[in-house]
XYZ file of C-alpha atoms in Angstrom:
600
model
C 5.086 -58.212 -28.928
C 1.865 -56.226 -28.476
C -1.526 -57.301 -27.145
C -3.937 -54.567 -28.118
C -7.046 -55.793 -26.363
C -7.489 -58.185 -23.475
C -11.157 -58.203 -22.562
C -11.912 -57.378 -18.941
C -15.255 -59.062 -19.678
C -17.765 -58.896 -22.522
C -20.596 -56.589 -23.488
C -24.168 -57.119 -22.288
C -27.294 -57.326 -24.419
C -30.852 -56.610 -23.354
C -32.563 -59.842 -22.321
C -29.401 -61.858 -21.716
C -27.769 -62.940 -18.419
C -24.859 -60.913 -17.050
C -21.390 -62.216 -17.986
C -18.426 -62.143 -15.600
C -14.671 -62.642 -15.783
C -12.886 -63.223 -12.467
C -9.767 -61.182 -11.690
C -7.737 -64.401 -11.281
C -8.346 -65.301 -14.936
C -7.512 -61.837 -16.314
C -4.345 -61.732 -14.222
C -3.372 -65.211 -15.461
C -3.779 -64.160 -19.118
C -1.750 -60.969 -18.647
C 1.023 -62.718 -16.702
C 1.287 -65.446 -19.336
C 1.585 -62.821 -22.066
C 4.534 -61.141 -20.359
C 5.977 -64.516 -19.416
C 6.216 -65.342 -23.122
C 7.983 -62.100 -24.040
C 5.132 -59.617 -24.319
C 6.015 -55.951 -23.980
C 2.834 -53.855 -24.496
C -0.650 -54.810 -23.332
C -3.982 -52.963 -23.279
C -7.292 -53.597 -21.502
C -10.673 -53.423 -23.165
C -12.082 -51.960 -21.085
C -10.215 -50.552 -18.089
C -12.852 -47.910 -17.284
C -16.461 -48.886 -17.904
C -18.635 -46.548 -19.935
C -22.233 -45.609 -20.658
C -23.895 -45.577 -24.077
C -25.718 -42.317 -23.474
C -28.531 -41.491 -25.861
C -28.774 -43.876 -28.797
C -25.047 -44.581 -29.140
C -25.069 -48.298 -28.292
C -24.396 -50.788 -31.044
C -24.804 -54.500 -31.295
C -27.680 -54.459 -31.892
C -29.289 -54.927 -28.456
C -26.202 -53.821 -26.504
C -27.342 -52.275 -23.244
C -27.077 -48.604 -22.357
C -24.551 -49.655 -19.738
C -21.161 -50.406 -21.289
C -19.640 -51.214 -17.930
C -17.866 -54.332 -19.216
C -17.207 -55.283 -15.577
C -14.085 -53.159 -16.011
C -11.583 -52.563 -13.172
C -13.147 -49.096 -12.823
C -16.921 -49.224 -13.238
C -19.047 -46.944 -15.412
C -19.795 -44.783 -12.347
C -16.078 -44.184 -11.740
C -15.689 -46.463 -8.695
C -12.847 -49.007 -8.453
C -14.250 -52.518 -8.837
C -12.653 -54.503 -6.041
C -10.928 -56.885 -5.939
C -10.408 -56.749 -9.733
C -8.856 -53.272 -9.836
C -6.516 -53.855 -6.886
C -5.509 -57.370 -7.977
C -4.491 -56.098 -11.423
C -2.685 -53.156 -9.826
C -0.590 -55.587 -7.784
C 0.035 -57.679 -10.905
C 1.435 -54.719 -12.831
C 3.511 -53.588 -9.877
C 5.079 -57.054 -9.847
C 5.690 -57.016 -13.614
C 7.189 -53.530 -13.347
C 9.801 -54.900 -10.912
C 10.932 -57.243 -13.703
C 11.047 -54.626 -16.453
C 14.791 -53.964 -16.776
C 15.821 -57.598 -16.756
C 13.071 -58.675 -19.179
C 13.913 -55.935 -21.689
C 17.588 -56.865 -21.669
C 17.371 -60.639 -22.031
C 15.571 -63.440 -23.804
C 13.580 -65.997 -21.842
C 14.768 -69.553 -21.338
C 11.985 -72.093 -20.946
C 12.255 -74.892 -18.383
C 9.778 -77.733 -17.930
C 8.663 -78.231 -14.320
C 6.049 -80.911 -15.020
C 3.444 -82.011 -17.591
C 1.521 -78.714 -17.324
C 4.054 -76.663 -15.390
C 6.890 -74.538 -16.723
C 9.249 -71.699 -15.904
C 10.410 -68.892 -18.144
C 13.617 -67.361 -16.853
C 15.052 -63.980 -17.877
C 18.711 -63.327 -16.938
C 20.775 -60.343 -18.108
C 24.525 -59.749 -18.258
C 24.597 -58.131 -14.812
C 23.405 -61.330 -13.183
C 19.863 -60.094 -12.513
C 17.277 -62.827 -12.806
C 13.475 -62.924 -13.221
C 11.243 -66.002 -13.327
C 7.630 -66.726 -14.161
C 6.389 -70.090 -12.867
C 3.164 -71.266 -14.521
C 0.709 -74.075 -13.848
C -1.664 -74.438 -16.828
C -3.478 -77.422 -15.314
C -7.137 -76.362 -15.095
C -7.968 -78.604 -12.128
C -4.980 -79.457 -9.978
C -2.588 -77.421 -7.855
C 1.060 -78.459 -7.918
C 4.270 -78.224 -5.885
C 7.170 -77.598 -8.241
C 10.937 -77.539 -7.723
C 12.806 -74.555 -9.113
C 16.447 -73.781 -8.306
C 16.433 -76.135 -5.336
C 13.358 -74.537 -3.781
C 9.723 -75.686 -3.634
C 6.875 -73.496 -4.857
C 3.132 -73.993 -4.546
C 1.239 -73.244 -7.765
C -2.568 -73.241 -7.655
C -4.352 -74.543 -10.743
C -4.324 -72.110 -13.686
C -1.923 -69.649 -12.107
C 1.369 -67.846 -12.588
C 3.824 -66.852 -9.857
C 6.169 -63.905 -10.449
C 9.688 -63.989 -8.929
C 11.561 -60.701 -9.602
C 14.787 -62.201 -8.226
C 14.223 -65.854 -9.263
C 13.720 -66.628 -5.582
C 10.917 -64.731 -3.846
C 7.297 -64.881 -5.011
C 5.788 -61.392 -4.926
C 2.571 -62.246 -6.760
C 0.466 -65.229 -7.748
C -2.430 -64.661 -10.137
C -4.793 -67.039 -8.301
C -4.174 -65.661 -4.798
C -6.314 -62.570 -4.361
C -5.412 -60.736 -1.168
C -7.075 -57.438 -2.135
C -10.335 -56.510 -0.469
C -13.735 -57.035 -2.065
C -16.111 -54.094 -1.963
C -19.847 -54.721 -1.796
C -21.538 -52.016 -3.878
C -25.235 -51.291 -3.448
C -27.707 -49.074 -5.258
C -29.451 -47.287 -2.401
C -32.888 -46.014 -3.504
C -34.023 -42.484 -2.797
C -37.485 -41.173 -3.620
C -37.487 -38.300 -6.050
C -38.146 -34.952 -4.353
C -40.232 -32.194 -5.967
C -38.396 -28.970 -6.732
C -41.441 -26.961 -5.697
C -41.209 -27.040 -1.883
C -44.882 -26.134 -1.586
C -45.829 -29.465 -3.120
C -46.023 -32.546 -0.913
C -45.977 -34.897 -3.900
C -44.373 -34.830 -7.306
C -46.268 -32.948 -9.969
C -46.228 -35.177 -13.036
C -47.176 -34.037 -16.503
C -47.992 -36.380 -19.372
C -48.512 -36.266 -23.125
C -49.791 -39.207 -25.196
C -48.593 -39.835 -28.740
C -50.981 -40.891 -31.487
C -50.566 -44.542 -32.496
C -49.659 -44.122 -36.143
C -49.346 -41.101 -38.366
C -48.923 -37.715 -36.709
C -48.827 -34.617 -38.865
C -48.405 -35.330 -42.560
C -47.276 -38.759 -43.797
C -43.676 -38.977 -44.966
C -44.549 -41.207 -47.920
C -46.793 -44.025 -49.146
C -45.400 -47.160 -50.737
C -46.696 -50.531 -51.807
C -45.040 -53.112 -49.619
C -42.275 -52.636 -47.060
C -39.173 -50.467 -46.835
C -36.037 -51.196 -44.837
C -36.191 -49.496 -41.459
C -32.555 -48.387 -41.218
C -32.297 -47.142 -44.808
C -35.459 -45.118 -44.255
C -34.690 -43.503 -40.889
C -30.937 -43.145 -41.559
C -30.557 -43.796 -37.825
C -31.982 -40.368 -36.980
C -34.442 -42.155 -34.676
C -35.199 -45.617 -33.336
C -38.779 -45.406 -34.566
C -40.586 -45.976 -37.871
C -44.365 -46.247 -38.223
C -45.789 -48.713 -40.787
C -49.536 -48.034 -41.121
C -52.386 -49.294 -43.253
C -56.090 -50.056 -42.876
C -58.468 -52.902 -43.680
C -62.233 -53.193 -43.963
C -63.989 -56.018 -42.117
C -67.353 -57.284 -43.344
C -70.191 -57.709 -40.859
C -70.504 -61.251 -42.193
C -67.163 -62.377 -40.766
C -67.686 -65.339 -38.466
C -65.219 -64.142 -35.846
C -67.459 -61.131 -35.165
C -70.285 -63.473 -34.242
C -68.326 -66.150 -32.379
C -65.758 -63.931 -30.679
C -62.870 -66.105 -31.880
C -60.535 -63.303 -32.877
C -58.243 -63.459 -35.921
C -54.478 -63.847 -35.570
C -52.015 -61.131 -36.566
C -48.825 -62.659 -38.002
C -45.775 -60.464 -38.488
C -42.221 -61.235 -39.570
C -39.419 -58.720 -39.133
C -35.674 -58.479 -39.765
C -35.433 -56.766 -36.362
C -35.169 -55.348 -33.876
C -38.456 -54.818 -31.999
C -42.127 -54.036 -32.599
C -45.282 -52.752 -30.934
C -48.521 -53.601 -32.768
C -51.545 -51.286 -32.506
C -55.039 -51.862 -33.888
C -57.487 -48.993 -33.717
C -55.142 -47.092 -31.353
C -54.924 -49.995 -28.871
C -51.720 -51.870 -28.151
C -52.160 -55.524 -29.108
C -48.731 -56.802 -28.180
C -44.966 -56.517 -28.620
C -42.138 -58.686 -29.934
C -38.394 -58.446 -30.435
C -35.271 -60.287 -31.413
C -32.204 -60.586 -29.199
C -28.480 -60.067 -29.158
C -27.740 -63.275 -31.058
C -30.656 -63.222 -33.504
C -32.273 -59.931 -34.540
C -35.134 -61.275 -36.725
C -38.335 -62.259 -34.958
C -41.951 -63.272 -35.499
C -45.087 -61.876 -33.881
C -48.243 -63.954 -33.457
C -51.211 -62.756 -31.452
C -54.988 -62.627 -31.598
C -56.301 -59.118 -32.234
C -59.595 -57.339 -31.743
C -61.219 -56.177 -35.008
C -64.554 -54.496 -35.593
C -66.936 -54.350 -38.536
C -65.899 -51.608 -40.947
C -62.573 -49.796 -41.099
C -59.710 -50.950 -38.875
C -56.432 -49.053 -38.592
C -53.253 -51.102 -38.335
C -50.258 -49.191 -36.941
C -46.992 -51.051 -36.422
C -44.185 -49.260 -34.595
C -40.879 -50.770 -35.715
C -37.846 -50.046 -33.545
C -34.102 -50.410 -33.756
C -32.011 -51.057 -30.637
C -28.583 -49.980 -31.818
C -26.918 -50.696 -35.145
C -24.909 -53.720 -36.220
C -21.249 -52.906 -35.534
C -19.393 -56.133 -36.287
C -19.450 -59.197 -38.511
C -19.159 -59.744 -42.270
C -20.925 -57.127 -44.418
C -22.522 -55.682 -41.301
C -23.269 -52.423 -43.097
C -25.805 -54.342 -45.185
C -27.695 -55.794 -42.240
C -31.162 -54.277 -42.310
C -34.195 -54.102 -40.044
C -37.948 -53.726 -40.290
C -41.000 -55.641 -41.467
C -40.932 -58.308 -44.179
C -44.401 -59.871 -43.855
C -47.771 -58.991 -42.302
C -50.784 -61.311 -42.456
C -54.071 -61.745 -40.623
C -55.407 -65.285 -40.286
C -59.033 -66.116 -39.441
C -61.200 -64.494 -42.126
C -63.991 -66.370 -43.871
C -61.827 -66.469 -47.003
C -58.712 -67.586 -45.118
C -55.575 -65.526 -44.577
C -55.355 -61.889 -45.604
C -51.848 -60.942 -46.755
C -51.183 -57.247 -46.094
C -47.589 -57.377 -47.352
C -48.524 -56.025 -50.786
C -50.912 -53.346 -49.475
C -50.150 -49.660 -49.704
C -48.414 -48.671 -46.466
C -48.176 -45.153 -45.142
C -44.931 -44.326 -43.350
C -43.919 -41.843 -40.660
C -40.374 -41.466 -39.381
C -39.969 -40.944 -35.640
C -42.272 -39.698 -32.891
C -44.038 -36.370 -32.596
C -42.521 -35.525 -29.204
C -39.110 -36.571 -30.475
C -39.437 -34.391 -33.588
C -40.532 -31.393 -31.506
C -37.735 -32.008 -28.986
C -40.081 -31.802 -26.001
C -37.353 -33.258 -23.776
C -35.409 -29.991 -24.162
C -35.909 -27.042 -21.822
C -36.722 -24.641 -24.653
C -39.266 -26.968 -26.283
C -41.226 -28.571 -23.458
C -44.236 -26.327 -24.139
C -44.635 -27.331 -27.785
C -47.306 -29.881 -26.807
C -50.151 -29.805 -24.318
C -49.033 -31.535 -21.128
C -51.681 -32.808 -18.679
C -50.670 -32.188 -15.047
C -51.497 -34.597 -12.208
C -50.076 -35.881 -8.953
C -51.245 -39.313 -10.163
C -49.946 -39.768 -13.710
C -51.463 -42.433 -16.001
C -49.937 -45.870 -15.482
C -49.310 -48.718 -17.935
C -50.292 -46.528 -20.851
C -48.337 -46.906 -24.103
C -46.792 -44.093 -26.177
C -46.755 -41.756 -23.174
C -44.347 -38.938 -22.374
C -43.834 -38.068 -18.708
C -42.249 -34.922 -17.300
C -41.424 -33.984 -13.701
C -39.287 -31.352 -11.933
C -37.056 -32.791 -9.197
C -34.236 -31.874 -6.839
C -30.925 -33.752 -7.088
C -30.412 -36.722 -4.765
C -28.612 -36.012 -1.493
C -24.905 -36.729 -1.023
C -22.143 -36.941 -3.593
C -22.298 -40.611 -4.602
C -22.801 -41.525 -8.279
C -26.441 -41.751 -9.387
C -28.435 -44.365 -11.264
C -32.038 -44.076 -12.466
C -34.054 -47.118 -11.364
C -36.407 -48.094 -14.215
C -37.430 -51.527 -12.958
C -41.147 -50.733 -13.104
C -41.149 -49.231 -16.597
C -41.492 -51.039 -19.909
C -39.210 -49.734 -22.646
C -38.283 -46.293 -23.893
C -35.968 -43.300 -23.622
C -35.013 -40.939 -20.781
C -33.540 -37.434 -20.503
C -32.437 -35.145 -17.675
C -32.285 -31.419 -18.380
C -32.163 -32.213 -22.080
C -29.212 -34.596 -21.702
C -29.860 -38.073 -23.099
C -29.653 -40.758 -20.419
C -30.377 -43.322 -23.105
C -32.528 -46.303 -23.892
C -34.047 -48.145 -20.943
C -35.449 -51.644 -21.130
C -35.565 -53.769 -17.949
C -35.957 -56.859 -20.123
C -35.516 -60.081 -18.207
C -33.272 -62.918 -19.285
C -34.715 -66.396 -19.556
C -34.815 -68.592 -16.473
C -33.756 -71.411 -18.792
C -30.370 -69.853 -19.574
C -27.278 -71.392 -18.019
C -26.246 -69.365 -14.964
C -23.839 -70.184 -12.126
C -23.705 -69.420 -8.413
C -19.936 -68.953 -8.383
C -17.434 -68.339 -11.191
C -14.589 -70.765 -11.796
C -11.634 -68.733 -13.022
C -9.766 -71.795 -14.256
C -9.623 -72.629 -17.953
C -10.111 -70.757 -21.203
C -12.312 -67.671 -21.019
C -15.519 -67.548 -23.061
C -18.226 -64.843 -22.846
C -20.835 -67.395 -21.724
C -18.569 -69.266 -19.317
C -19.707 -67.471 -16.171
C -23.110 -65.804 -16.252
C -25.510 -64.777 -13.511
C -28.922 -63.142 -13.269
C -31.070 -65.666 -15.121
C -34.686 -64.527 -14.897
C -33.624 -61.010 -13.848
C -33.531 -57.710 -15.797
C -30.290 -57.311 -17.726
C -30.157 -53.622 -16.801
C -32.198 -52.011 -14.061
C -30.193 -48.825 -13.279
C -29.117 -46.157 -15.772
C -26.167 -43.888 -15.055
C -26.997 -40.182 -14.619
C -23.814 -38.106 -14.132
C -23.914 -35.786 -11.113
C -22.707 -32.957 -13.371
C -26.031 -33.055 -15.227
C -27.952 -31.977 -12.124
C -28.737 -28.384 -11.204
C -29.264 -27.340 -7.559
C -33.013 -27.413 -8.206
C -35.598 -27.595 -10.981
C -34.166 -30.592 -12.814
C -36.497 -31.720 -15.608
C -36.720 -35.484 -15.988
C -38.470 -36.574 -19.197
C -39.434 -40.166 -19.969
C -40.904 -41.604 -23.160
C -42.597 -44.926 -22.385
C -43.379 -47.120 -25.388
C -45.581 -49.866 -24.001
C -46.579 -48.947 -20.446
C -45.140 -48.726 -16.942
C -45.566 -47.076 -13.555
C -43.679 -43.757 -13.434
C -44.512 -43.248 -9.751
C -42.072 -46.073 -8.943
C -39.134 -44.472 -10.730
C -36.412 -43.579 -8.225
C -32.880 -42.296 -8.142
C -30.375 -44.640 -6.505
C -27.035 -43.689 -4.973
C -24.204 -46.083 -5.785
C -22.194 -46.643 -2.618
C -19.872 -49.133 -0.964
C -21.778 -50.631 1.950
C -19.304 -53.232 3.177
C -15.836 -54.608 2.553
C -14.399 -58.108 2.758
C -11.059 -59.811 2.502
C -9.737 -63.355 2.674
C -6.055 -64.282 2.862
C -4.206 -67.489 3.496
C -0.964 -68.148 5.353
C 0.644 -69.287 2.085
C -0.104 -66.103 0.126
C 3.002 -64.362 -1.242
C 4.801 -62.587 1.591
C 7.712 -60.959 -0.260
C 7.248 -57.225 0.175
C 6.506 -55.399 -3.093
C 7.403 -52.091 -1.445
C 10.794 -53.489 -0.482
C 11.466 -54.675 -4.007
C 10.523 -51.321 -5.452
C 12.772 -49.394 -3.045
C 15.791 -51.661 -2.689
C 15.535 -54.044 -5.618
C 15.658 -57.181 -3.467
C 13.291 -59.323 -1.485
C 15.196 -59.508 1.777
C 12.356 -57.678 3.503
C 9.076 -59.538 3.794
C 5.715 -58.961 5.374
C 3.169 -61.294 6.863
C 0.062 -62.233 4.960
C -2.549 -59.743 6.093
C -6.089 -58.514 5.594
C -6.296 -54.874 4.596
C -9.696 -53.147 4.713
C -10.536 -49.626 3.606
C -13.887 -47.831 3.551
C -14.747 -44.826 1.342
C -13.091 -41.643 2.562
C -16.180 -40.275 4.317
C -17.026 -43.466 6.218
C -15.543 -45.860 8.733
C -15.924 -49.458 9.873
C -18.952 -49.538 12.163
C -19.563 -53.296 12.428
C -17.417 -56.373 11.899
C -20.052 -58.780 10.569
C -17.757 -61.780 10.285
C -14.226 -62.760 11.276
C -12.741 -66.207 11.330
C -9.161 -67.438 11.417
C -8.957 -71.127 10.563
C -10.818 -72.752 7.672
C -13.652 -70.346 6.799
C -15.681 -71.106 3.687
C -17.868 -69.143 1.294
C -17.469 -65.772 -0.368
C -17.958 -62.137 0.568
C -21.457 -61.759 1.957
C -21.787 -65.449 2.738
C -18.742 -66.432 4.802
C -19.208 -69.186 7.369
C -16.974 -70.802 9.967
C -15.228 -74.025 9.076
C -14.269 -76.931 11.322
C -11.157 -75.032 12.292
C -11.927 -71.678 13.930
C -10.148 -69.414 16.374
C -12.815 -68.041 18.779
C -10.721 -64.907 19.355
C -10.996 -63.911 15.671
C -13.833 -61.420 16.050
C -12.483 -59.471 19.062
C -9.006 -59.344 17.472
C -10.350 -57.797 14.276
C -12.737 -55.473 16.139
C -9.902 -54.135 18.273
C -7.847 -53.244 15.209
C -10.594 -52.060 12.848
C -13.680 -50.646 14.566
C -14.343 -46.942 13.968
C -11.414 -46.651 11.567
C -11.448 -45.739 7.908
C -8.903 -48.445 7.160
C -7.054 -51.155 9.040
C -4.613 -54.014 8.586
C -4.773 -57.346 10.438
C -1.719 -59.564 10.085
C -2.025 -63.337 10.016
C 0.421 -64.013 12.843
C 0.581 -66.220 15.938
C 0.737 -63.051 18.023
C -2.756 -62.115 16.821
C -4.310 -65.556 16.773
C -4.142 -68.805 18.748
C -0.808 -70.594 18.438
C -0.868 -74.183 17.258
C -4.432 -73.946 15.946
C -5.334 -76.908 13.710
C -1.771 -78.188 13.146
C -0.922 -79.450 9.673
C -3.454 -77.222 7.896
C -2.963 -74.014 5.944
C -5.134 -71.498 7.743
C -7.039 -68.516 6.363
C -8.425 -65.287 7.740
C -11.776 -64.075 6.381
C -13.321 -60.745 7.408
C -16.452 -58.823 6.450
C -17.095 -55.318 7.782
C -19.773 -52.662 7.327
C -18.880 -49.112 6.257
C -21.065 -46.235 7.467
């Protein structure tokens, strides 16, 4: 039995909250698959990716295709997910021979509890004990022994006796990853500030028109996906007798589009923007506009944000304008949909390739240490040194609007720090229990879906790196920074009742006679060490990494014990034993050890 794609998460779309899938739930799904006779299983995705350039689909899928994978798009292990799944597969691997040479026998252990037992001719035995109750933990009896099964969990017993892994008990460390900002440094050491250069596109037709047509064309069929951009332009004449010119009550521009996004310009001035979203590409635009007596130029920049890549007849899903009207004239509403429209595919700077090293001089760039801010249709160029260190790099575009970015001619991709709605359903903490759905656990309501954009270190030269930005609607380029992605602290929480059968022992000797104590294992990146133990509590600590707090039961020696073992070390292990902590503490309770440490 094959499972070709278990989702490590789900994709993200611009303007939507960030989805999550806890490692406990992924591990539960994988363990259940093998419990029921599965033999081959694949993750989608195991290593996160980046949709460099214009390669993202959707539409509206973000440039980041991280998928909250066990290894993130920057190449760093995502902990505890990566380590928890590693331990899961080590446990399953111990069962391989027996499972491939026998058929499972199912035993009921309760209303929502069961065991699947594999036993081969040699007498070897493997068991998977499952609790599919979404709310309640259970104590089950199996072969005259008692086993604790948390809600929505599977325990793996390679010898039908010793538990080496439970999907809901995460003993692996959690790494806190931060994006550490670093101001961009000019490549010219004589300069004290960055030397920005800018070039402003014309709003509408540049060069010769591509064609003129009565009414509207489909955006995707016209551009053939050679660019995100298609200009729809026309002009109208406004009589001096129009009442709105006298009263100042401006007419309303009404636009309908099949998708995906739009910037509306009148007489070279941006009037407003609109877009669809990841669940509904079509949208409507409604905004008052400033018109003058005489000729008025209407230029509408239609944009795609990736192509449809799934669903019935998705190759027929189009984009672009379907209706344009202006309401508020003396004679009522003016319908421009049947006017002659002049079309231009793409942008001038894009056509000339001014983001490439051999083409940057094809337009006239204006140099300044203070580049124009919040100006639409603007190209920016700057020469910078690479960020210090060797950590992965992200480009922080929080203070920009929407557009494209390149480094040394390489396409970083679309950027759009579009915020999700504060009215979306987000959670403070994910509940791993129960069936997974993409919208089950989401965070970041009211925040940008994607702020940082991966720039591979291999794209940087020792000096003279040319960063080029095309900004569609306006932003502040002076606030663009590089950020280094680094692990700043590590945490771990284990309980006395976590599996103690030694995986190493099973792998070496094939039996579980050797066991180890439940323990906290912390490890910093190879070039750093533990400089501060921010929190340590043995007893009944509560909270999660970054927000641990002491419970009613607490051993006051916890912090000095952990500091003695871990301070100034790259990695350390603290066993949950009576030798390390106070004997007889809080009798009758299952105690935990929670630790958070800083890596520098």
